[in-house]
PDB file of C-alpha atoms (C1' of nucleotides) in Angstrom:
ATOM      1  CA  MET A   1       0.000   0.000   0.000  1.00  0.00           C
ATOM      2  CA  ARG A   2       1.409   3.359  -1.086  1.00  0.00           C
ATOM      3  CA  ILE A   3       0.827   6.435   1.075  1.00  0.00           C
ATOM      4  CA  ALA A   4       1.997   9.716  -0.439  1.00  0.00           C
ATOM      5  CA  SER A   5       2.354  13.383   0.480  1.00  0.00           C
ATOM      6  CA  PHE A   6       2.364  16.278  -1.966  1.00  0.00           C
ATOM      7  CA  ASN A   7       2.537  19.992  -1.216  1.00  0.00           C
ATOM      8  CA  ILE A   8       0.794  21.106  -4.389  1.00  0.00           C
ATOM      9  CA  ASN A   9       0.967  24.886  -3.863  1.00  0.00           C
ATOM     10  CA  GLY A  10      -2.561  25.708  -5.003  1.00  0.00           C
ATOM     11  CA  ILE A  11      -5.062  23.004  -5.971  1.00  0.00           C
ATOM     12  CA  LYS A  12      -6.761  25.153  -8.627  1.00  0.00           C
ATOM     13  CA  ALA A  13      -3.563  26.054 -10.444  1.00  0.00           C
ATOM     14  CA  ARG A  14      -2.216  22.515 -10.063  1.00  0.00           C
ATOM     15  CA  LEU A  15      -5.274  20.331 -10.790  1.00  0.00           C
ATOM     16  CA  PRO A  16      -4.112  18.887 -14.148  1.00  0.00           C
ATOM     17  CA  ARG A  17      -0.681  18.058 -12.681  1.00  0.00           C
ATOM     18  CA  LEU A  18      -2.259  16.529  -9.597  1.00  0.00           C
ATOM     19  CA  LEU A  19      -4.678  14.293 -11.522  1.00  0.00           C
ATOM     20  CA  GLU A  20      -1.813  13.195 -13.746  1.00  0.00           C
ATOM     21  CA  TRP A  21       0.325  12.232 -10.737  1.00  0.00           C
ATOM     22  CA  LEU A  22      -2.564  10.330  -9.094  1.00  0.00           C
ATOM     23  CA  GLU A  23      -3.270   8.304 -12.232  1.00  0.00           C
ATOM     24  CA  GLU A  24       0.388   7.581 -12.941  1.00  0.00           C
ATOM     25  CA  THR A  25       1.452   6.555  -9.419  1.00  0.00           C
ATOM     26  CA  ARG A  26      -1.955   5.531  -8.015  1.00  0.00           C
ATOM     27  CA  PRO A  27      -1.278   5.906  -4.265  1.00  0.00           C
ATOM     28  CA  ALA A  28      -3.836   4.264  -1.952  1.00  0.00           C
ATOM     29  CA  VAL A  29      -3.779   7.481   0.099  1.00  0.00           C
ATOM     30  CA  ALA A  30      -2.624  10.958  -0.955  1.00  0.00           C
ATOM     31  CA  CYS A  31      -2.103  13.744   1.576  1.00  0.00           C
ATOM     32  CA  LEU A  32      -2.141  17.224   0.034  1.00  0.00           C
ATOM     33  CA  GLN A  33      -0.899  20.472   1.546  1.00  0.00           C
ATOM     34  CA  GLU A  34      -1.294  24.111   0.524  1.00  0.00           C
ATOM     35  CA  ILE A  35      -4.531  23.534  -1.341  1.00  0.00           C
ATOM     36  CA  LYS A  36      -5.077  27.309  -0.960  1.00  0.00           C
ATOM     37  CA  THR A  37      -8.833  27.186  -1.332  1.00  0.00           C
ATOM     38  CA  GLN A  38     -11.881  27.557   0.846  1.00  0.00           C
ATOM     39  CA  ASP A  39     -13.916  24.404   1.468  1.00  0.00           C
ATOM     40  CA  GLU A  40     -16.448  25.401  -1.228  1.00  0.00           C
ATOM     41  CA  GLY A  41     -13.785  25.580  -3.901  1.00  0.00           C
ATOM     42  CA  PHE A  42     -12.378  22.081  -3.375  1.00  0.00           C
ATOM     43  CA  PRO A  43     -12.677  20.100  -6.646  1.00  0.00           C
ATOM     44  CA  ALA A  44     -13.933  16.859  -5.066  1.00  0.00           C
ATOM     45  CA  ALA A  45     -15.849  15.840  -8.213  1.00  0.00           C
ATOM     46  CA  GLU A  46     -12.633  15.783 -10.257  1.00  0.00           C
ATOM     47  CA  PHE A  47     -11.151  13.226  -7.857  1.00  0.00           C
ATOM     48  CA  GLU A  48     -14.347  11.165  -7.757  1.00  0.00           C
ATOM     49  CA  LYS A  49     -14.126  10.789 -11.542  1.00  0.00           C
ATOM     50  CA  ILE A  50     -10.842   8.906 -11.175  1.00  0.00           C
ATOM     51  CA  GLY A  51     -11.925   6.862  -8.160  1.00  0.00           C
ATOM     52  CA  TYR A  52     -10.639   8.914  -5.208  1.00  0.00           C
ATOM     53  CA  HIS A  53     -12.792   9.990  -2.256  1.00  0.00           C
ATOM     54  CA  ALA A  54     -11.605  13.033  -0.326  1.00  0.00           C
ATOM     55  CA  VAL A  55     -11.867  14.836   2.976  1.00  0.00           C
ATOM     56  CA  TRP A  56     -10.465  18.342   3.283  1.00  0.00           C
ATOM     57  CA  HIS A  57      -9.937  21.369   5.509  1.00  0.00           C
ATOM     58  CA  GLY A  58      -9.726  24.528   3.452  1.00  0.00           C
ATOM     59  CA  GLN A  59      -8.900  28.150   4.164  1.00  0.00           C
ATOM     60  CA  LYS A  60      -9.149  31.318   2.107  1.00  0.00           C
ATOM     61  CA  GLY A  61      -5.976  32.307   0.293  1.00  0.00           C
ATOM     62  CA  PHE A  62      -3.371  30.053   1.839  1.00  0.00           C
ATOM     63  CA  ASN A  63      -2.782  26.847   3.871  1.00  0.00           C
ATOM     64  CA  GLY A  64      -5.357  24.069   3.542  1.00  0.00           C
ATOM     65  CA  VAL A  65      -4.959  20.268   3.648  1.00  0.00           C
ATOM     66  CA  ALA A  66      -6.790  17.314   2.093  1.00  0.00           C
ATOM     67  CA  ILE A  67      -6.638  13.516   2.165  1.00  0.00           C
ATOM     68  CA  LEU A  68      -7.655  11.361  -0.809  1.00  0.00           C
ATOM     69  CA  ALA A  69      -8.178   7.614  -0.650  1.00  0.00           C
ATOM     70  CA  ASP A  70      -8.578   5.149  -3.507  1.00  0.00           C
ATOM     71  CA  GLY A  71     -12.097   3.748  -3.502  1.00  0.00           C
ATOM     72  CA  THR A  72     -13.048   4.613   0.085  1.00  0.00           C
ATOM     73  CA  THR A  73     -13.756   7.708   2.171  1.00  0.00           C
ATOM     74  CA  PRO A  74     -11.315   8.392   5.028  1.00  0.00           C
ATOM     75  CA  GLN A  75     -12.925   8.700   8.452  1.00  0.00           C
ATOM     76  CA  VAL A  76     -11.958  12.027  10.051  1.00  0.00           C
ATOM     77  CA  VAL A  77     -10.500  11.664  13.559  1.00  0.00           C
ATOM     78  CA  GLN A  78      -9.327  15.264  14.087  1.00  0.00           C
ATOM     79  CA  GLN A  79      -9.461  18.429  11.982  1.00  0.00           C
ATOM     80  CA  GLY A  80      -7.223  21.282  13.124  1.00  0.00           C
ATOM     81  CA  LEU A  81      -4.297  20.770  15.509  1.00  0.00           C
ATOM     82  CA  PRO A  82      -5.518  20.623  19.137  1.00  0.00           C
ATOM     83  CA  GLY A  83      -4.007  22.695  21.925  1.00  0.00           C
ATOM     84  CA  ASP A  84      -4.822  26.313  21.008  1.00  0.00           C
ATOM     85  CA  PRO A  85      -8.447  27.386  20.486  1.00  0.00           C
ATOM     86  CA  THR A  86      -7.292  30.707  18.970  1.00  0.00           C
ATOM     87  CA  ASP A  87      -5.413  28.951  16.132  1.00  0.00           C
ATOM     88  CA  ASP A  88      -7.699  28.806  13.077  1.00  0.00           C
ATOM     89  CA  HIS A  89      -5.102  27.829  10.454  1.00  0.00           C
ATOM     90  CA  ALA A  90      -6.067  24.837   8.294  1.00  0.00           C
ATOM     91  CA  ARG A  91      -2.871  22.813   8.697  1.00  0.00           C
ATOM     92  CA  TYR A  92      -3.842  19.497  10.285  1.00  0.00           C
ATOM     93  CA  LEU A  93      -6.101  16.639   9.228  1.00  0.00           C
ATOM     94  CA  GLU A  94      -6.081  13.235  10.934  1.00  0.00           C
ATOM     95  CA  VAL A  95      -7.988  10.232   9.571  1.00  0.00           C
ATOM     96  CA  ASP A  96      -8.415   6.496   9.799  1.00  0.00           C
ATOM     97  CA  VAL A  97      -8.327   4.677   6.477  1.00  0.00           C
ATOM     98  CA  PHE A  98      -7.163   1.195   5.375  1.00  0.00           C
ATOM     99  CA  ASP A  99      -6.700   0.236   9.056  1.00  0.00           C
ATOM    100  CA  THR A 100      -4.083   2.965   9.443  1.00  0.00           C
ATOM    101  CA  ARG A 101      -3.993   6.299  11.272  1.00  0.00           C
ATOM    102  CA  ILE A 102      -2.886   8.889   8.753  1.00  0.00           C
ATOM    103  CA  VAL A 103      -2.045  12.427   9.863  1.00  0.00           C
ATOM    104  CA  ASN A 104      -1.537  15.085   7.207  1.00  0.00           C
ATOM    105  CA  ILE A 105       0.333  18.208   8.355  1.00  0.00           C
ATOM    106  CA  TYR A 106       1.355  21.537   6.886  1.00  0.00           C
ATOM    107  CA  LEU A 107       3.694  22.831   9.553  1.00  0.00           C
ATOM    108  CA  PRO A 108       4.162  26.641   9.715  1.00  0.00           C
ATOM    109  CA  ASN A 109       7.104  27.991   7.711  1.00  0.00           C
ATOM    110  CA  GLY A 110       8.224  30.339  10.487  1.00  0.00           C
ATOM    111  CA  ASN A 111      10.016  32.966   8.407  1.00  0.00           C
ATOM    112  CA  PRO A 112      11.102  35.577   9.097  1.00  0.00           C
ATOM    113  CA  GLN A 113      12.919  34.590  12.251  1.00  0.00           C
ATOM    114  CA  PRO A 114      13.095  35.737  14.922  1.00  0.00           C
ATOM    115  CA  GLY A 115       9.543  37.050  15.176  1.00  0.00           C
ATOM    116  CA  PRO A 116       5.928  36.103  15.823  1.00  0.00           C
ATOM    117  CA  LYS A 117       5.765  33.685  12.894  1.00  0.00           C
ATOM    118  CA  PHE A 118       8.747  31.754  14.234  1.00  0.00           C
ATOM    119  CA  ASP A 119       7.189  31.717  17.711  1.00  0.00           C
ATOM    120  CA  TYR A 120       3.993  30.329  16.163  1.00  0.00           C
ATOM    121  CA  LYS A 121       5.994  27.623  14.393  1.00  0.00           C
ATOM    122  CA  LEU A 122       7.723  26.483  17.580  1.00  0.00           C
ATOM    123  CA  ALA A 123       4.495  26.514  19.582  1.00  0.00           C
ATOM    124  CA  TRP A 124       2.797  24.527  16.791  1.00  0.00           C
ATOM    125  CA  MET A 125       5.583  21.948  16.911  1.00  0.00           C
ATOM    126  CA  GLU A 126       5.134  21.461  20.651  1.00  0.00           C
ATOM    127  CA  ARG A 127       1.377  21.016  20.173  1.00  0.00           C
ATOM    128  CA  LEU A 128       2.103  18.531  17.379  1.00  0.00           C
ATOM    129  CA  ARG A 129       4.395  16.595  19.674  1.00  0.00           C
ATOM    130  CA  ALA A 130       1.704  16.380  22.337  1.00  0.00           C
ATOM    131  CA  ARG A 131      -0.828  15.037  19.817  1.00  0.00           C
ATOM    132  CA  MET A 132       1.711  12.577  18.376  1.00  0.00           C
ATOM    133  CA  GLN A 133       2.432  11.268  21.867  1.00  0.00           C
ATOM    134  CA  GLU A 134      -1.301  10.607  22.302  1.00  0.00           C
ATOM    135  CA  ILE A 135      -1.430   8.759  18.972  1.00  0.00           C
ATOM    136  CA  MET A 136       1.592   6.648  19.864  1.00  0.00           C
ATOM    137  CA  ALA A 137      -0.043   5.751  23.166  1.00  0.00           C
ATOM    138  CA  GLU A 138      -2.992   4.365  21.185  1.00  0.00           C
ATOM    139  CA  GLU A 139      -0.573   1.803  19.676  1.00  0.00           C
ATOM    140  CA  VAL A 140      -2.222   1.974  16.265  1.00  0.00           C
ATOM    141  CA  PRO A 141      -0.233   1.745  13.010  1.00  0.00           C
ATOM    142  CA  ALA A 142       0.281   5.428  12.241  1.00  0.00           C
ATOM    143  CA  VAL A 143       2.095   7.775   9.903  1.00  0.00           C
ATOM    144  CA  VAL A 144       2.400  11.541  10.295  1.00  0.00           C
ATOM    145  CA  LEU A 145       3.384  12.977   6.938  1.00  0.00           C
ATOM    146  CA  GLY A 146       3.419  16.229   5.064  1.00  0.00           C
ATOM    147  CA  ASP A 147       5.326  19.474   4.762  1.00  0.00           C
ATOM    148  CA  TYR A 148       7.206  19.816   8.071  1.00  0.00           C
ATOM    149  CA  ASN A 149       9.072  22.949   6.954  1.00  0.00           C
ATOM    150  CA  VAL A 150      12.114  21.618   8.829  1.00  0.00           C
ATOM    151  CA  ILE A 151      15.498  20.707   7.317  1.00  0.00           C
ATOM    152  CA  PRO A 152      16.509  18.033   9.853  1.00  0.00           C
ATOM    153  CA  THR A 153      20.309  18.063   9.326  1.00  0.00           C
ATOM    154  CA  ASP A 154      22.985  19.702   7.188  1.00  0.00           C
ATOM    155  CA  ARG A 155      22.873  16.581   4.974  1.00  0.00           C
ATOM    156  CA  ASP A 156      19.339  17.584   3.981  1.00  0.00           C
ATOM    157  CA  VAL A 157      20.210  20.859   2.223  1.00  0.00           C
ATOM    158  CA  TRP A 158      22.289  21.670  -0.850  1.00  0.00           C
ATOM    159  CA  ALA A 159      24.279  24.364   0.996  1.00  0.00           C
ATOM    160  CA  PRO A 160      23.803  24.790   4.752  1.00  0.00           C
ATOM    161  CA  ALA A 161      25.483  28.220   4.676  1.00  0.00           C
ATOM    162  CA  ALA A 162      22.985  29.538   2.122  1.00  0.00           C
ATOM    163  CA  MET A 163      20.091  28.684   4.451  1.00  0.00           C
ATOM    164  CA  ALA A 164      21.765  29.448   7.777  1.00  0.00           C
ATOM    165  CA  ASP A 165      19.351  32.234   8.776  1.00  0.00           C
ATOM    166  CA  ASP A 166      16.237  30.442   7.576  1.00  0.00           C
ATOM    167  CA  ALA A 167      13.561  29.318  10.039  1.00  0.00           C
ATOM    168  CA  LEU A 168      13.621  25.869   8.371  1.00  0.00           C
ATOM    169  CA  MET A 169      17.004  24.984   9.844  1.00  0.00           C
ATOM    170  CA  GLN A 170      17.290  26.962  13.068  1.00  0.00           C
ATOM    171  CA  PRO A 171      18.477  24.882  16.055  1.00  0.00           C
ATOM    172  CA  GLU A 172      15.089  25.392  17.744  1.00  0.00           C
ATOM    173  CA  SER A 173      13.262  23.959  14.692  1.00  0.00           C
ATOM    174  CA  ARG A 174      15.649  21.027  14.459  1.00  0.00           C
ATOM    175  CA  ASP A 175      15.507  20.300  18.184  1.00  0.00           C
ATOM    176  CA  ALA A 176      11.707  20.193  18.066  1.00  0.00           C
ATOM    177  CA  TYR A 177      11.881  17.743  15.141  1.00  0.00           C
ATOM    178  CA  MET A 178      14.475  15.584  16.887  1.00  0.00           C
ATOM    179  CA  ARG A 179      12.201  15.372  19.937  1.00  0.00           C
ATOM    180  CA  LEU A 180       9.589  13.659  17.720  1.00  0.00           C
ATOM    181  CA  LEU A 181      12.203  11.093  16.713  1.00  0.00           C
ATOM    182  CA  ALA A 182      13.289  10.688  20.331  1.00  0.00           C
ATOM    183  CA  ASP A 183       9.660   9.864  21.170  1.00  0.00           C
ATOM    184  CA  GLY A 184       9.949   6.851  18.860  1.00  0.00           C
ATOM    185  CA  TRP A 185       8.774   8.153  15.477  1.00  0.00           C
ATOM    186  CA  ILE A 186      10.886   6.979  12.532  1.00  0.00           C
ATOM    187  CA  ASP A 187      11.832   9.252   9.608  1.00  0.00           C
ATOM    188  CA  ALA A 188      11.287   6.901   6.632  1.00  0.00           C
ATOM    189  CA  ILE A 189      13.495   8.652   4.071  1.00  0.00           C
ATOM    190  CA  ALA A 190      16.332   9.319   6.523  1.00  0.00           C
ATOM    191  CA  THR A 191      16.315   5.667   7.585  1.00  0.00           C
ATOM    192  CA  HIS A 192      16.516   4.403   4.010  1.00  0.00           C
ATOM    193  CA  GLN A 193      19.025   7.002   2.789  1.00  0.00           C
ATOM    194  CA  PRO A 194      21.087   8.001   5.842  1.00  0.00           C
ATOM    195  CA  GLY A 195      23.728   9.711   3.707  1.00  0.00           C
ATOM    196  CA  GLY A 196      21.367  12.552   2.894  1.00  0.00           C
ATOM    197  CA  GLY A 197      21.309  14.408  -0.410  1.00  0.00           C
ATOM    198  CA  VAL A 198      17.595  13.754  -0.909  1.00  0.00           C
ATOM    199  CA  TRP A 199      15.564  16.865  -1.747  1.00  0.00           C
ATOM    200  CA  THR A 200      11.795  17.377  -1.772  1.00  0.00           C
ATOM    201  CA  PHE A 201      11.702  21.149  -2.465  1.00  0.00           C
ATOM    202  CA  TRP A 202      13.383  23.416  -4.978  1.00  0.00           C
ATOM    203  CA  ASP A 203      12.636  27.152  -4.901  1.00  0.00           C
ATOM    204  CA  TYR A 204      11.090  28.785  -7.954  1.00  0.00           C
ATOM    205  CA  GLN A 205      13.714  31.535  -7.680  1.00  0.00           C
ATOM    206  CA  ALA A 206      17.307  31.748  -8.803  1.00  0.00           C
ATOM    207  CA  GLY A 207      17.186  28.666 -11.026  1.00  0.00           C
ATOM    208  CA  ALA A 208      17.135  26.412  -7.962  1.00  0.00           C
ATOM    209  CA  TRP A 209      15.631  23.443  -9.848  1.00  0.00           C
ATOM    210  CA  GLN A 210      18.052  23.675 -12.771  1.00  0.00           C
ATOM    211  CA  ARG A 211      20.997  23.847 -10.347  1.00  0.00           C
ATOM    212  CA  ASP A 212      19.552  21.140  -8.037  1.00  0.00           C
ATOM    213  CA  HIS A 213      19.621  23.619  -5.148  1.00  0.00           C
ATOM    214  CA  GLY A 214      17.055  21.836  -3.019  1.00  0.00           C
ATOM    215  CA  PHE A 215      16.395  20.613   0.464  1.00  0.00           C
ATOM    216  CA  ARG A 216      14.346  17.982   2.303  1.00  0.00           C
ATOM    217  CA  ILE A 217      11.381  19.341   4.272  1.00  0.00           C
ATOM    218  CA  ASP A 218       8.589  16.880   3.397  1.00  0.00           C
ATOM    219  CA  HIS A 219       8.755  13.917   5.751  1.00  0.00           C
ATOM    220  CA  ALA A 220       6.910  10.733   6.690  1.00  0.00           C
ATOM    221  CA  LEU A 221       7.238   9.770  10.369  1.00  0.00           C
ATOM    222  CA  LEU A 222       6.180   6.212  11.148  1.00  0.00           C
ATOM    223  CA  SER A 223       5.031   4.652  14.378  1.00  0.00           C
ATOM    224  CA  PRO A 224       7.225   1.678  15.351  1.00  0.00           C
ATOM    225  CA  GLU A 225       4.588  -0.816  14.240  1.00  0.00           C
ATOM    226  CA  LEU A 226       4.296   0.758  10.801  1.00  0.00           C
ATOM    227  CA  ALA A 227       8.082   1.166  10.515  1.00  0.00           C
ATOM    228  CA  ASP A 228       8.430  -2.618  10.783  1.00  0.00           C
ATOM    229  CA  ARG A 229       6.193  -2.886   7.712  1.00  0.00           C
ATOM    230  CA  LEU A 230       8.033  -0.280   5.602  1.00  0.00           C
ATOM    231  CA  LYS A 231       8.895  -1.861   2.241  1.00  0.00           C
ATOM    232  CA  ALA A 232      10.201   1.151   0.329  1.00  0.00           C
ATOM    233  CA  CYS A 233      10.048   4.927   0.226  1.00  0.00           C
ATOM    234  CA  GLY A 234      11.117   7.702  -2.090  1.00  0.00           C
ATOM    235  CA  VAL A 235      10.564  11.024  -3.799  1.00  0.00           C
ATOM    236  CA  ASP A 236       8.781  11.430  -7.163  1.00  0.00           C
ATOM    237  CA  LYS A 237      11.423  13.948  -8.200  1.00  0.00           C
ATOM    238  CA  GLU A 238      10.502  13.945 -11.869  1.00  0.00           C
ATOM    239  CA  TYR A 239       7.239  15.796 -11.186  1.00  0.00           C
ATOM    240  CA  ARG A 240       9.160  18.882 -10.052  1.00  0.00           C
ATOM    241  CA  GLY A 241      10.454  19.304 -13.595  1.00  0.00           C
ATOM    242  CA  ARG A 242       7.103  19.253 -15.373  1.00  0.00           C
ATOM    243  CA  GLU A 243       5.147  22.217 -16.763  1.00  0.00           C
ATOM    244  CA  LYS A 244       3.408  24.342 -14.115  1.00  0.00           C
ATOM    245  CA  ALA A 245       4.960  22.206 -11.349  1.00  0.00           C
ATOM    246  CA  SER A 246       4.644  22.754  -7.629  1.00  0.00           C
ATOM    247  CA  ASP A 247       7.860  23.823  -5.903  1.00  0.00           C
ATOM    248  CA  HIS A 248       7.653  20.527  -3.934  1.00  0.00           C
ATOM    249  CA  ALA A 249       7.942  16.958  -5.241  1.00  0.00           C
ATOM    250  CA  PRO A 250       5.739  14.153  -3.862  1.00  0.00           C
ATOM    251  CA  VAL A 251       7.106  11.859  -1.143  1.00  0.00           C
ATOM    252  CA  TRP A 252       5.814   8.287  -0.723  1.00  0.00           C
ATOM    253  CA  ILE A 253       6.111   5.213   1.458  1.00  0.00           C
ATOM    254  CA  GLU A 254       5.173   1.639   0.580  1.00  0.00           C
ATOM    255  CA  ILE A 255       3.768  -0.443   3.449  1.00  0.00           C
ATOM    256  CA  LYS A 256       3.519  -4.248   3.622  1.00  0.00           C
ATOM    257  CA  PRO A 257       0.209  -5.774   4.739  1.00  0.00           C
ATOM    258  CA  ALA A 258      -0.139  -6.495   8.459  1.00  0.00           C
ATOM    259  CA  ASP A 259       0.559 -10.097   9.475  1.00  0.00           C
TER     260      ASP A 259
ATOM    261  C1'  DA B   1      19.669  40.517  -8.862  1.00  0.00           C
ATOM    262  C1'  DT B   2      15.005  39.796  -2.923  1.00  0.00           C
ATOM    263  C1'  DG B   3      16.133  36.276  -9.741  1.00  0.00           C
ATOM    264  C1'  DT B   4       9.223  33.004  -8.996  1.00  0.00           C
ATOM    265  C1'  DC B   5       4.682  31.733  -8.224  1.00  0.00           C
ATOM    266  C1'  DA B   6      -0.327  31.618  -6.368  1.00  0.00           C
ATOM    267  C1'  DT B   7      -3.963  34.067  -4.282  1.00  0.00           C
ATOM    268  C1'  DA B   8      -6.583  38.060  -2.997  1.00  0.00           C
ATOM    269  C1'  DT B   9      -7.893  42.929  -3.060  1.00  0.00           C
ATOM    270  C1'  DT B  10      -6.218  47.536  -3.236  1.00  0.00           C
ATOM    271  C1'  DT B  11      -8.153  44.696  -9.685  1.00  0.00           C
ATOM    272  C1'  DG B  12      -4.647  45.602 -15.675  1.00  0.00           C
ATOM    273  C1'  DA B  13      -1.324  46.973 -10.000  1.00  0.00           C
ATOM    274  C1'  DT B  14       0.062  45.885  -5.375  1.00  0.00           C
ATOM    275  C1'  DA B  15       0.216  43.088  -0.916  1.00  0.00           C
ATOM    276  C1'  DT B  16       0.965  38.690   1.325  1.00  0.00           C
ATOM    277  C1'  DG B  17       2.886  34.171   2.059  1.00  0.00           C
ATOM    278  C1'  DA B  18       5.975  31.105   0.662  1.00  0.00           C
TER     279       DA B  18
END
DNA sequence: ATGTCATATTTGATATGA
């Protein structure tokens, strides 16, 4: 079973590319970030036509997350990250589907830092950790995947010096990410390719794609039970080079059936 | 070269977020 994540950077602008990717790679579950539409504008009928049922949490102008499943409708467990009633950003959607807990996140970017946006990012990461601890305590097969907006190590960026002041690789951001791993969550891509050099994002600016100036910020964190069933994982890098591409490439994991 | 792109309002131009 393939579970994928794709920050599509606008579902309206990206719909042809998105449908193409779904039909060509046919993930059982697809988690989308930055749909950048209100709930009313979500093109659910387009996905139904090719056999995907969707749940989504939209927001006007930016953010927004959705989960698509092949031939079945995901059951929503939690919409919106718990822990702060004043936070109305659409960045978190947690479902049960195919006997798996699947959590789709669009973690705050945090730039510029320091500042209120960086504070929001760090607070969001602590709230995420609290929720992930609850999920782990449930002992269900679970994956928390999406755009974490964190470059975990210097091996995950084309030039650490070029990004040194960026919120994505500040020590506070990295420490918060490492605490998730310390809690027992397993970074699928990092485990399979510990040498680094795997990118999931290339900026639109400065010819970053052509120069392969990328970094790894889209991650899939597996519960121990699901990690034992990890068959393969990777990045659909080719899609970053297509016409009207997102600035992110899709990330996927392949899970073996439970015994 | 702070070099691109998507969305929205302030709408054929600028602000915001990334």
